[in-house]
Amino acid sequence: MIAVAEMLIGMAFECAAKAIFIGADNTIVDDKKRWDEFTRGHDLAWYVGRTPIGKTLTPAEQSLLGRLQEAIEWRGRYPSSKKEPNLHMQASSDQEFEGWEDLWKRLLEEMPYSPLKPPT
């Protein structure tokens, strides 16, 4: 279950980073070649690195993004990697997952929209 939670958190990071990127340069949506390159893969460090918080990422945060990327690509769905068959899913430790909430809050501060208020 932890790997699935990491996969979903990683996907949320990916979507948020892409939204920030597109919010800053929405011309990418109209350029098929750029769009295809932009949406290929799940390199969270690359996506988050291109947001305003990218220059302030610590090595621990970059490692966390790598772990979340791994969860998106395979650990959240399969027992072992297709690319590296000898690599098997390992349970995450608290240290590997530590800091995701703080990083998430920093990333959300850069979102180009105001959250909707729930209806009353």
Short mmCIF file of the N, C-alpha and C atoms (twelve columns), coordinates in Angstrom:
data_MODEL
# 
_entry.id   MODEL 
# 
loop_
_atom_site.group_PDB 
_atom_site.id 
_atom_site.type_symbol 
_atom_site.label_atom_id 
_atom_site.label_alt_id 
_atom_site.label_comp_id 
_atom_site.label_asym_id 
_atom_site.label_seq_id 
_atom_site.Cartn_x 
_atom_site.Cartn_y 
_atom_site.Cartn_z 
_atom_site.pdbx_PDB_model_num 
ATOM 1   N N  . MET A 1   0.813   -1.203 0.000   1 
ATOM 2   C CA . MET A 1   0.000   0.000  0.000   1 
ATOM 3   C C  . MET A 1   0.850   1.257  0.000   1 
ATOM 4   N N  . ILE A 2   2.000   1.201  0.662   1 
ATOM 5   C CA . ILE A 2   2.856   2.383  0.730   1 
ATOM 6   C C  . ILE A 2   3.344   2.760  -0.665  1 
ATOM 7   N N  . ALA A 3   3.708   1.770  -1.472  1 
ATOM 8   C CA . ALA A 3   4.183   2.054  -2.825  1 
ATOM 9   C C  . ALA A 3   3.089   2.716  -3.662  1 
ATOM 10  N N  . VAL A 4   1.845   2.315  -3.464  1 
ATOM 11  C CA . VAL A 4   0.735   2.920  -4.199  1 
ATOM 12  C C  . VAL A 4   0.531   4.351  -3.733  1 
ATOM 13  N N  . ALA A 5   0.626   4.593  -2.434  1 
ATOM 14  C CA . ALA A 5   0.506   5.956  -1.914  1 
ATOM 15  C C  . ALA A 5   1.612   6.837  -2.492  1 
ATOM 16  N N  . GLU A 6   2.837   6.305  -2.542  1 
ATOM 17  C CA . GLU A 6   3.941   7.058  -3.134  1 
ATOM 18  C C  . GLU A 6   3.681   7.339  -4.604  1 
ATOM 19  N N  . MET A 7   3.122   6.370  -5.319  1 
ATOM 20  C CA . MET A 7   2.816   6.559  -6.732  1 
ATOM 21  C C  . MET A 7   1.821   7.711  -6.899  1 
ATOM 22  N N  . LEU A 8   0.789   7.740  -6.099  1 
ATOM 23  C CA . LEU A 8   -0.226  8.788  -6.213  1 
ATOM 24  C C  . LEU A 8   0.334   10.156 -5.824  1 
ATOM 25  N N  . ILE A 9   1.162   10.184 -4.802  1 
ATOM 26  C CA . ILE A 9   1.795   11.447 -4.404  1 
ATOM 27  C C  . ILE A 9   2.730   11.916 -5.518  1 
ATOM 28  N N  . GLY A 10  3.486   10.989 -6.090  1 
ATOM 29  C CA . GLY A 10  4.362   11.332 -7.206  1 
ATOM 30  C C  . GLY A 10  3.585   11.877 -8.386  1 
ATOM 31  N N  . MET A 11  2.443   11.266 -8.686  1 
ATOM 32  C CA . MET A 11  1.610   11.741 -9.794  1 
ATOM 33  C C  . MET A 11  1.081   13.148 -9.507  1 
ATOM 34  N N  . ALA A 12  0.763   13.413 -8.255  1 
ATOM 35  C CA . ALA A 12  0.297   14.750 -7.881  1 
ATOM 36  C C  . ALA A 12  1.417   15.771 -8.091  1 
ATOM 37  N N  . PHE A 13  2.654   15.418 -7.706  1 
ATOM 38  C CA . PHE A 13  3.791   16.307 -7.942  1 
ATOM 39  C C  . PHE A 13  3.968   16.565 -9.441  1 
ATOM 40  N N  . GLU A 14  3.861   15.503 -10.222 1 
ATOM 41  C CA . GLU A 14  4.038   15.632 -11.668 1 
ATOM 42  C C  . GLU A 14  2.973   16.559 -12.260 1 
ATOM 43  N N  . CYS A 15  1.735   16.362 -11.888 1 
ATOM 44  C CA . CYS A 15  0.644   17.200 -12.413 1 
ATOM 45  C C  . CYS A 15  0.808   18.657 -11.990 1 
ATOM 46  N N  . ALA A 16  1.168   18.885 -10.734 1 
ATOM 47  C CA . ALA A 16  1.336   20.251 -10.240 1 
ATOM 48  C C  . ALA A 16  2.493   20.943 -10.955 1 
ATOM 49  N N  . ALA A 17  3.620   20.254 -11.097 1 
ATOM 50  C CA . ALA A 17  4.774   20.848 -11.768 1 
ATOM 51  C C  . ALA A 17  4.450   21.165 -13.225 1 
ATOM 52  N N  . LYS A 18  3.752   20.258 -13.905 1 
ATOM 53  C CA . LYS A 18  3.374   20.500 -15.294 1 
ATOM 54  C C  . LYS A 18  2.409   21.683 -15.388 1 
ATOM 55  N N  . ALA A 19  1.491   21.797 -14.448 1 
ATOM 56  C CA . ALA A 19  0.543   22.916 -14.453 1 
ATOM 57  C C  . ALA A 19  1.271   24.242 -14.276 1 
ATOM 58  N N  . ILE A 20  2.258   24.278 -13.398 1 
ATOM 59  C CA . ILE A 20  3.041   25.501 -13.189 1 
ATOM 60  C C  . ILE A 20  3.799   25.848 -14.466 1 
ATOM 61  N N  . PHE A 21  4.412   24.848 -15.065 1 
ATOM 62  C CA . PHE A 21  5.181   25.041 -16.292 1 
ATOM 63  C C  . PHE A 21  4.284   25.572 -17.402 1 
ATOM 64  N N  . ILE A 22  3.127   24.945 -17.608 1 
ATOM 65  C CA . ILE A 22  2.201   25.355 -18.663 1 
ATOM 66  C C  . ILE A 22  1.608   26.728 -18.346 1 
ATOM 67  N N  . GLY A 23  1.365   27.003 -17.065 1 
ATOM 68  C CA . GLY A 23  0.868   28.324 -16.671 1 
ATOM 69  C C  . GLY A 23  1.841   29.428 -17.029 1 
ATOM 70  N N  . ALA A 24  3.131   29.135 -16.989 1 
ATOM 71  C CA . ALA A 24  4.152   30.122 -17.326 1 
ATOM 72  C C  . ALA A 24  4.372   30.227 -18.829 1 
ATOM 73  N N  . ASP A 25  4.074   29.168 -19.574 1 
ATOM 74  C CA . ASP A 25  4.287   29.151 -21.023 1 
ATOM 75  C C  . ASP A 25  3.238   28.252 -21.673 1 
ATOM 76  N N  . ASN A 26  2.049   28.803 -21.872 1 
ATOM 77  C CA . ASN A 26  0.967   27.973 -22.413 1 
ATOM 78  C C  . ASN A 26  1.083   27.742 -23.912 1 
ATOM 79  N N  . THR A 27  2.102   28.311 -24.567 1 
ATOM 80  C CA . THR A 27  2.288   28.053 -25.997 1 
ATOM 81  C C  . THR A 27  2.698   26.610 -26.248 1 
ATOM 82  N N  . ILE A 28  3.200   25.940 -25.228 1 
ATOM 83  C CA . ILE A 28  3.615   24.542 -25.385 1 
ATOM 84  C C  . ILE A 28  2.442   23.645 -25.783 1 
ATOM 85  N N  . VAL A 29  1.243   24.021 -25.381 1 
ATOM 86  C CA . VAL A 29  0.049   23.219 -25.661 1 
ATOM 87  C C  . VAL A 29  -0.249  23.174 -27.159 1 
ATOM 88  N N  . ASP A 30  0.090   24.248 -27.877 1 
ATOM 89  C CA . ASP A 30  -0.209  24.333 -29.306 1 
ATOM 90  C C  . ASP A 30  0.899   23.793 -30.207 1 
ATOM 91  N N  . ASP A 31  2.011   23.424 -29.620 1 
ATOM 92  C CA . ASP A 31  3.154   22.939 -30.404 1 
ATOM 93  C C  . ASP A 31  3.301   21.436 -30.163 1 
ATOM 94  N N  . LYS A 32  2.836   20.629 -31.121 1 
ATOM 95  C CA . LYS A 32  2.801   19.175 -30.922 1 
ATOM 96  C C  . LYS A 32  4.167   18.596 -30.559 1 
ATOM 97  N N  . LYS A 33  5.210   19.016 -31.241 1 
ATOM 98  C CA . LYS A 33  6.536   18.474 -30.960 1 
ATOM 99  C C  . LYS A 33  6.968   18.805 -29.524 1 
ATOM 100 N N  . ARG A 34  6.825   20.053 -29.132 1 
ATOM 101 C CA . ARG A 34  7.188   20.440 -27.756 1 
ATOM 102 C C  . ARG A 34  6.310   19.723 -26.734 1 
ATOM 103 N N  . TRP A 35  5.021   19.604 -27.045 1 
ATOM 104 C CA . TRP A 35  4.092   18.942 -26.130 1 
ATOM 105 C C  . TRP A 35  4.469   17.479 -25.927 1 
ATOM 106 N N  . ASP A 36  4.762   16.787 -27.031 1 
ATOM 107 C CA . ASP A 36  5.143   15.379 -26.944 1 
ATOM 108 C C  . ASP A 36  6.422   15.198 -26.128 1 
ATOM 109 N N  . GLU A 37  7.401   16.071 -26.346 1 
ATOM 110 C CA . GLU A 37  8.646   16.002 -25.570 1 
ATOM 111 C C  . GLU A 37  8.384   16.300 -24.096 1 
ATOM 112 N N  . PHE A 38  7.533   17.276 -23.848 1 
ATOM 113 C CA . PHE A 38  7.234   17.703 -22.483 1 
ATOM 114 C C  . PHE A 38  6.489   16.629 -21.692 1 
ATOM 115 N N  . THR A 39  5.593   15.929 -22.354 1 
ATOM 116 C CA . THR A 39  4.754   14.964 -21.632 1 
ATOM 117 C C  . THR A 39  5.316   13.554 -21.630 1 
ATOM 118 N N  . ARG A 40  6.446   13.330 -22.272 1 
ATOM 119 C CA . ARG A 40  7.051   12.000 -22.315 1 
ATOM 120 C C  . ARG A 40  7.802   11.752 -21.005 1 
ATOM 121 N N  . GLY A 41  7.500   10.685 -20.347 1 
ATOM 122 C CA . GLY A 41  8.236   10.307 -19.144 1 
ATOM 123 C C  . GLY A 41  7.679   10.913 -17.866 1 
ATOM 124 N N  . HIS A 42  8.341   10.572 -16.774 1 
ATOM 125 C CA . HIS A 42  7.901   10.998 -15.441 1 
ATOM 126 C C  . HIS A 42  9.073   11.543 -14.628 1 
ATOM 127 N N  . ASP A 43  9.975   12.258 -15.267 1 
ATOM 128 C CA . ASP A 43  11.170  12.751 -14.593 1 
ATOM 129 C C  . ASP A 43  10.809  13.904 -13.658 1 
ATOM 130 N N  . LEU A 44  10.444  13.560 -12.435 1 
ATOM 131 C CA . LEU A 44  9.972   14.565 -11.485 1 
ATOM 132 C C  . LEU A 44  11.026  15.619 -11.185 1 
ATOM 133 N N  . ALA A 45  12.285  15.222 -11.075 1 
ATOM 134 C CA . ALA A 45  13.339  16.200 -10.798 1 
ATOM 135 C C  . ALA A 45  13.423  17.219 -11.944 1 
ATOM 136 N N  . TRP A 46  13.229  16.759 -13.181 1 
ATOM 137 C CA . TRP A 46  13.252  17.662 -14.337 1 
ATOM 138 C C  . TRP A 46  12.064  18.611 -14.292 1 
ATOM 139 N N  . TYR A 47  10.862  18.065 -14.079 1 
ATOM 140 C CA . TYR A 47  9.657   18.910 -14.053 1 
ATOM 141 C C  . TYR A 47  9.698   19.907 -12.898 1 
ATOM 142 N N  . VAL A 48  9.941   19.426 -11.697 1 
ATOM 143 C CA . VAL A 48  9.958   20.321 -10.531 1 
ATOM 144 C C  . VAL A 48  11.145  21.285 -10.639 1 
ATOM 145 N N  . GLY A 49  12.232  20.807 -11.243 1 
ATOM 146 C CA . GLY A 49  13.397  21.662 -11.415 1 
ATOM 147 C C  . GLY A 49  13.156  22.857 -12.312 1 
ATOM 148 N N  . ARG A 50  12.130  22.820 -13.123 1 
ATOM 149 C CA . ARG A 50  11.809  23.928 -14.014 1 
ATOM 150 C C  . ARG A 50  10.735  24.849 -13.441 1 
ATOM 151 N N  . THR A 51  10.322  24.606 -12.228 1 
ATOM 152 C CA . THR A 51  9.397   25.511 -11.545 1 
ATOM 153 C C  . THR A 51  10.228  26.519 -10.752 1 
ATOM 154 N N  . PRO A 52  9.606   27.560 -10.218 1 
ATOM 155 C CA . PRO A 52  10.365  28.542 -9.435  1 
ATOM 156 C C  . PRO A 52  11.113  27.950 -8.229  1 
ATOM 157 N N  . ILE A 53  10.671  26.824 -7.698  1 
ATOM 158 C CA . ILE A 53  11.388  26.256 -6.547  1 
ATOM 159 C C  . ILE A 53  12.547  25.363 -6.967  1 
ATOM 160 N N  . GLY A 54  12.713  25.165 -8.268  1 
ATOM 161 C CA . GLY A 54  13.720  24.242 -8.782  1 
ATOM 162 C C  . GLY A 54  15.133  24.542 -8.330  1 
ATOM 163 N N  . LYS A 55  15.480  25.817 -8.238  1 
ATOM 164 C CA . LYS A 55  16.845  26.193 -7.857  1 
ATOM 165 C C  . LYS A 55  17.112  26.000 -6.368  1 
ATOM 166 N N  . THR A 56  16.064  25.777 -5.602  1 
ATOM 167 C CA . THR A 56  16.236  25.629 -4.151  1 
ATOM 168 C C  . THR A 56  16.099  24.186 -3.677  1 
ATOM 169 N N  . LEU A 57  15.979  23.249 -4.611  1 
ATOM 170 C CA . LEU A 57  15.837  21.846 -4.222  1 
ATOM 171 C C  . LEU A 57  17.119  21.352 -3.548  1 
ATOM 172 N N  . THR A 58  16.949  20.708 -2.421  1 
ATOM 173 C CA . THR A 58  18.094  20.137 -1.717  1 
ATOM 174 C C  . THR A 58  18.399  18.760 -2.302  1 
ATOM 175 N N  . PRO A 59  19.590  18.214 -2.040  1 
ATOM 176 C CA . PRO A 59  19.866  16.843 -2.487  1 
ATOM 177 C C  . PRO A 59  18.849  15.832 -1.935  1 
ATOM 178 N N  . ALA A 60  18.397  16.034 -0.704  1 
ATOM 179 C CA . ALA A 60  17.400  15.126 -0.126  1 
ATOM 180 C C  . ALA A 60  16.080  15.220 -0.890  1 
ATOM 181 N N  . GLU A 61  15.692  16.424 -1.288  1 
ATOM 182 C CA . GLU A 61  14.448  16.594 -2.043  1 
ATOM 183 C C  . GLU A 61  14.582  15.994 -3.443  1 
ATOM 184 N N  . GLN A 62  15.738  16.142 -4.068  1 
ATOM 185 C CA . GLN A 62  15.954  15.528 -5.373  1 
ATOM 186 C C  . GLN A 62  15.902  14.007 -5.269  1 
ATOM 187 N N  . SER A 63  16.446  13.474 -4.191  1 
ATOM 188 C CA . SER A 63  16.390  12.028 -3.967  1 
ATOM 189 C C  . SER A 63  14.941  11.576 -3.765  1 
ATOM 190 N N  . LEU A 64  14.185  12.349 -3.008  1 
ATOM 191 C CA . LEU A 64  12.768  12.050 -2.786  1 
ATOM 192 C C  . LEU A 64  12.018  12.039 -4.106  1 
ATOM 193 N N  . LEU A 65  12.277  13.024 -4.955  1 
ATOM 194 C CA . LEU A 65  11.609  13.074 -6.265  1 
ATOM 195 C C  . LEU A 65  11.983  11.853 -7.103  1 
ATOM 196 N N  . GLY A 66  13.213  11.401 -6.995  1 
ATOM 197 C CA . GLY A 66  13.628  10.181 -7.707  1 
ATOM 198 C C  . GLY A 66  12.884  8.970  -7.201  1 
ATOM 199 N N  . ARG A 67  12.696  8.897  -5.893  1 
ATOM 200 C CA . ARG A 67  11.956  7.780  -5.294  1 
ATOM 201 C C  . ARG A 67  10.489  7.806  -5.741  1 
ATOM 202 N N  . LEU A 68  9.900   8.998  -5.762  1 
ATOM 203 C CA . LEU A 68  8.510   9.129  -6.208  1 
ATOM 204 C C  . LEU A 68  8.381   8.812  -7.696  1 
ATOM 205 N N  . GLN A 69  9.378   9.208  -8.483  1 
ATOM 206 C CA . GLN A 69  9.369   8.873  -9.908  1 
ATOM 207 C C  . GLN A 69  9.392   7.365  -10.095 1 
ATOM 208 N N  . GLU A 70  10.224  6.705  -9.328  1 
ATOM 209 C CA . GLU A 70  10.302  5.246  -9.379  1 
ATOM 210 C C  . GLU A 70  8.944   4.624  -9.040  1 
ATOM 211 N N  . ALA A 71  8.250   5.204  -8.067  1 
ATOM 212 C CA . ALA A 71  6.934   4.692  -7.676  1 
ATOM 213 C C  . ALA A 71  5.931   4.869  -8.813  1 
ATOM 214 N N  . ILE A 72  6.012   5.998  -9.533  1 
ATOM 215 C CA . ILE A 72  5.114   6.226  -10.664 1 
ATOM 216 C C  . ILE A 72  5.393   5.209  -11.765 1 
ATOM 217 N N  . GLU A 73  6.669   5.036  -12.069 1 
ATOM 218 C CA . GLU A 73  7.039   4.207  -13.212 1 
ATOM 219 C C  . GLU A 73  6.788   2.719  -12.984 1 
ATOM 220 N N  . TRP A 74  6.998   2.235  -11.758 1 
ATOM 221 C CA . TRP A 74  6.797   0.796  -11.595 1 
ATOM 222 C C  . TRP A 74  6.494   0.355  -10.167 1 
ATOM 223 N N  . ARG A 75  7.098   0.943  -9.159  1 
ATOM 224 C CA . ARG A 75  6.948   0.399  -7.809  1 
ATOM 225 C C  . ARG A 75  5.514   0.440  -7.299  1 
ATOM 226 N N  . GLY A 76  4.729   1.396  -7.771  1 
ATOM 227 C CA . GLY A 76  3.338   1.480  -7.336  1 
ATOM 228 C C  . GLY A 76  2.430   0.478  -8.028  1 
ATOM 229 N N  . ARG A 77  2.982   -0.219 -9.050  1 
ATOM 230 C CA . ARG A 77  2.142   -1.129 -9.838  1 
ATOM 231 C C  . ARG A 77  2.677   -2.542 -9.967  1 
ATOM 232 N N  . TYR A 78  3.994   -2.685 -9.942  1 
ATOM 233 C CA . TYR A 78  4.589   -3.997 -10.219 1 
ATOM 234 C C  . TYR A 78  5.579   -4.402 -9.123  1 
ATOM 235 N N  . PRO A 79  5.839   -5.696 -8.970  1 
ATOM 236 C CA . PRO A 79  6.792   -6.140 -7.944  1 
ATOM 237 C C  . PRO A 79  8.252   -5.929 -8.332  1 
ATOM 238 N N  . SER A 80  8.539   -5.769 -9.647  1 
ATOM 239 C CA . SER A 80  9.915   -5.505 -10.056 1 
ATOM 240 C C  . SER A 80  9.918   -4.645 -11.313 1 
ATOM 241 N N  . SER A 81  11.041  -4.032 -11.578 1 
ATOM 242 C CA . SER A 81  11.188  -3.129 -12.708 1 
ATOM 243 C C  . SER A 81  11.392  -3.895 -14.007 1 
ATOM 244 N N  . LYS A 82  10.768  -3.431 -15.104 1 
ATOM 245 C CA . LYS A 82  11.000  -4.032 -16.419 1 
ATOM 246 C C  . LYS A 82  12.399  -3.674 -16.914 1 
ATOM 247 N N  . LYS A 83  12.815  -2.429 -16.649 1 
ATOM 248 C CA . LYS A 83  14.109  -1.960 -17.124 1 
ATOM 249 C C  . LYS A 83  15.266  -2.623 -16.388 1 
ATOM 250 N N  . GLU A 84  15.060  -2.870 -15.104 1 
ATOM 251 C CA . GLU A 84  16.102  -3.497 -14.292 1 
ATOM 252 C C  . GLU A 84  15.477  -4.677 -13.545 1 
ATOM 253 N N  . PRO A 85  15.401  -5.853 -14.179 1 
ATOM 254 C CA . PRO A 85  14.699  -7.006 -13.609 1 
ATOM 255 C C  . PRO A 85  15.219  -7.447 -12.236 1 
ATOM 256 N N  . ASN A 86  16.462  -7.139 -11.925 1 
ATOM 257 C CA . ASN A 86  17.004  -7.528 -10.621 1 
ATOM 258 C C  . ASN A 86  16.658  -6.540 -9.514  1 
ATOM 259 N N  . LEU A 87  16.002  -5.453 -9.887  1 
ATOM 260 C CA . LEU A 87  15.591  -4.453 -8.905  1 
ATOM 261 C C  . LEU A 87  14.168  -4.781 -8.467  1 
ATOM 262 N N  . HIS A 88  13.995  -5.047 -7.199  1 
ATOM 263 C CA . HIS A 88  12.681  -5.415 -6.675  1 
ATOM 264 C C  . HIS A 88  12.173  -4.348 -5.722  1 
ATOM 265 N N  . MET A 89  10.872  -4.319 -5.562  1 
ATOM 266 C CA . MET A 89  10.259  -3.354 -4.670  1 
ATOM 267 C C  . MET A 89  10.755  -3.566 -3.248  1 
ATOM 268 N N  . GLN A 90  11.136  -2.479 -2.627  1 
ATOM 269 C CA . GLN A 90  11.530  -2.512 -1.225  1 
ATOM 270 C C  . GLN A 90  10.604  -1.576 -0.467  1 
ATOM 271 N N  . ALA A 91  10.312  -1.938 0.740   1 
ATOM 272 C CA . ALA A 91  9.483   -1.068 1.563   1 
ATOM 273 C C  . ALA A 91  10.230  0.235  1.811   1 
ATOM 274 N N  . SER A 92  9.522   1.334  1.759   1 
ATOM 275 C CA . SER A 92  10.133  2.624  2.011   1 
ATOM 276 C C  . SER A 92  10.384  2.810  3.490   1 
ATOM 277 N N  . SER A 93  11.449  3.499  3.778   1 
ATOM 278 C CA . SER A 93  11.700  3.870  5.167   1 
ATOM 279 C C  . SER A 93  11.174  5.282  5.380   1 
ATOM 280 N N  . ASP A 94  10.980  5.661  6.618   1 
ATOM 281 C CA . ASP A 94  10.511  7.012  6.915   1 
ATOM 282 C C  . ASP A 94  11.468  8.057  6.350   1 
ATOM 283 N N  . GLN A 95  12.766  7.772  6.385   1 
ATOM 284 C CA . GLN A 95  13.760  8.731  5.905   1 
ATOM 285 C C  . GLN A 95  13.654  8.952  4.398   1 
ATOM 286 N N  . GLU A 96  13.365  7.923  3.630   1 
ATOM 287 C CA . GLU A 96  13.255  8.060  2.181   1 
ATOM 288 C C  . GLU A 96  12.044  8.913  1.790   1 
ATOM 289 N N  . PHE A 97  11.043  8.905  2.611   1 
ATOM 290 C CA . PHE A 97  9.791   9.567  2.300   1 
ATOM 291 C C  . PHE A 97  9.645   10.904 3.025   1 
ATOM 292 N N  . GLU A 98  10.560  11.165 3.919   1 
ATOM 293 C CA . GLU A 98  10.505  12.371 4.751   1 
ATOM 294 C C  . GLU A 98  10.604  13.634 3.896   1 
ATOM 295 N N  . GLY A 99  9.822   14.632 4.235   1 
ATOM 296 C CA . GLY A 99  9.916   15.927 3.584   1 
ATOM 297 C C  . GLY A 99  8.973   16.158 2.421   1 
ATOM 298 N N  . TRP A 100 8.200   15.150 2.041   1 
ATOM 299 C CA . TRP A 100 7.345   15.349 0.862   1 
ATOM 300 C C  . TRP A 100 6.278   16.402 1.111   1 
ATOM 301 N N  . GLU A 101 5.750   16.485 2.334   1 
ATOM 302 C CA . GLU A 101 4.688   17.462 2.606   1 
ATOM 303 C C  . GLU A 101 5.199   18.896 2.505   1 
ATOM 304 N N  . ASP A 102 6.391   19.150 3.036   1 
ATOM 305 C CA . ASP A 102 6.967   20.492 2.951   1 
ATOM 306 C C  . ASP A 102 7.256   20.868 1.500   1 
ATOM 307 N N  . LEU A 103 7.794   19.931 0.740   1 
ATOM 308 C CA . LEU A 103 8.076   20.183 -0.671  1 
ATOM 309 C C  . LEU A 103 6.776   20.440 -1.425  1 
ATOM 310 N N  . TRP A 104 5.744   19.678 -1.110  1 
ATOM 311 C CA . TRP A 104 4.429   19.857 -1.746  1 
ATOM 312 C C  . TRP A 104 3.892   21.260 -1.472  1 
ATOM 313 N N  . LYS A 105 3.984   21.713 -0.230  1 
ATOM 314 C CA . LYS A 105 3.490   23.056 0.124   1 
ATOM 315 C C  . LYS A 105 4.255   24.131 -0.637  1 
ATOM 316 N N  . ARG A 106 5.574   23.985 -0.758  1 
ATOM 317 C CA . ARG A 106 6.375   24.952 -1.513  1 
ATOM 318 C C  . ARG A 106 5.969   24.971 -2.982  1 
ATOM 319 N N  . LEU A 107 5.733   23.792 -3.539  1 
ATOM 320 C CA . LEU A 107 5.341   23.707 -4.940  1 
ATOM 321 C C  . LEU A 107 3.977   24.349 -5.160  1 
ATOM 322 N N  . LEU A 108 3.039   24.104 -4.267  1 
ATOM 323 C CA . LEU A 108 1.690   24.662 -4.427  1 
ATOM 324 C C  . LEU A 108 1.664   26.170 -4.337  1 
ATOM 325 N N  . GLU A 109 2.620   26.753 -3.628  1 
ATOM 326 C CA . GLU A 109 2.685   28.214 -3.549  1 
ATOM 327 C C  . GLU A 109 2.955   28.837 -4.916  1 
ATOM 328 N N  . GLU A 110 3.448   28.048 -5.848  1 
ATOM 329 C CA . GLU A 110 3.768   28.545 -7.188  1 
ATOM 330 C C  . GLU A 110 2.656   28.283 -8.201  1 
ATOM 331 N N  . MET A 111 1.549   27.691 -7.758  1 
ATOM 332 C CA . MET A 111 0.468   27.379 -8.694  1 
ATOM 333 C C  . MET A 111 -0.126  28.670 -9.253  1 
ATOM 334 N N  . PRO A 112 -0.400  28.697 -10.569 1 
ATOM 335 C CA . PRO A 112 -0.863  29.929 -11.213 1 
ATOM 336 C C  . PRO A 112 -2.386  30.155 -11.119 1 
ATOM 337 N N  . TYR A 113 -2.981  29.706 -10.067 1 
ATOM 338 C CA . TYR A 113 -4.424  29.892 -9.943  1 
ATOM 339 C C  . TYR A 113 -4.792  30.027 -8.477  1 
ATOM 340 N N  . SER A 114 -5.990  30.491 -8.257  1 
ATOM 341 C CA . SER A 114 -6.509  30.546 -6.894  1 
ATOM 342 C C  . SER A 114 -7.431  29.354 -6.709  1 
ATOM 343 N N  . PRO A 115 -7.286  28.647 -5.600  1 
ATOM 344 C CA . PRO A 115 -8.164  27.491 -5.387  1 
ATOM 345 C C  . PRO A 115 -9.631  27.912 -5.316  1 
ATOM 346 N N  . LEU A 116 -10.483 27.056 -5.821  1 
ATOM 347 C CA . LEU A 116 -11.920 27.323 -5.752  1 
ATOM 348 C C  . LEU A 116 -12.407 27.103 -4.331  1 
ATOM 349 N N  . LYS A 117 -13.331 27.915 -3.919  1 
ATOM 350 C CA . LYS A 117 -13.936 27.732 -2.596  1 
ATOM 351 C C  . LYS A 117 -15.111 26.787 -2.750  1 
ATOM 352 N N  . PRO A 118 -15.276 25.876 -1.797  1 
ATOM 353 C CA . PRO A 118 -16.420 24.949 -1.894  1 
ATOM 354 C C  . PRO A 118 -17.747 25.719 -1.783  1 
ATOM 355 N N  . PRO A 119 -18.766 25.214 -2.457  1 
ATOM 356 C CA . PRO A 119 -20.076 25.906 -2.363  1 
ATOM 357 C C  . PRO A 119 -20.610 25.828 -0.942  1 
ATOM 358 N N  . THR A 120 -21.332 26.847 -0.582  1 
ATOM 359 C CA . THR A 120 -21.934 26.863 0.768   1 
ATOM 360 C C  . THR A 120 -23.403 26.558 0.720   1 
# 
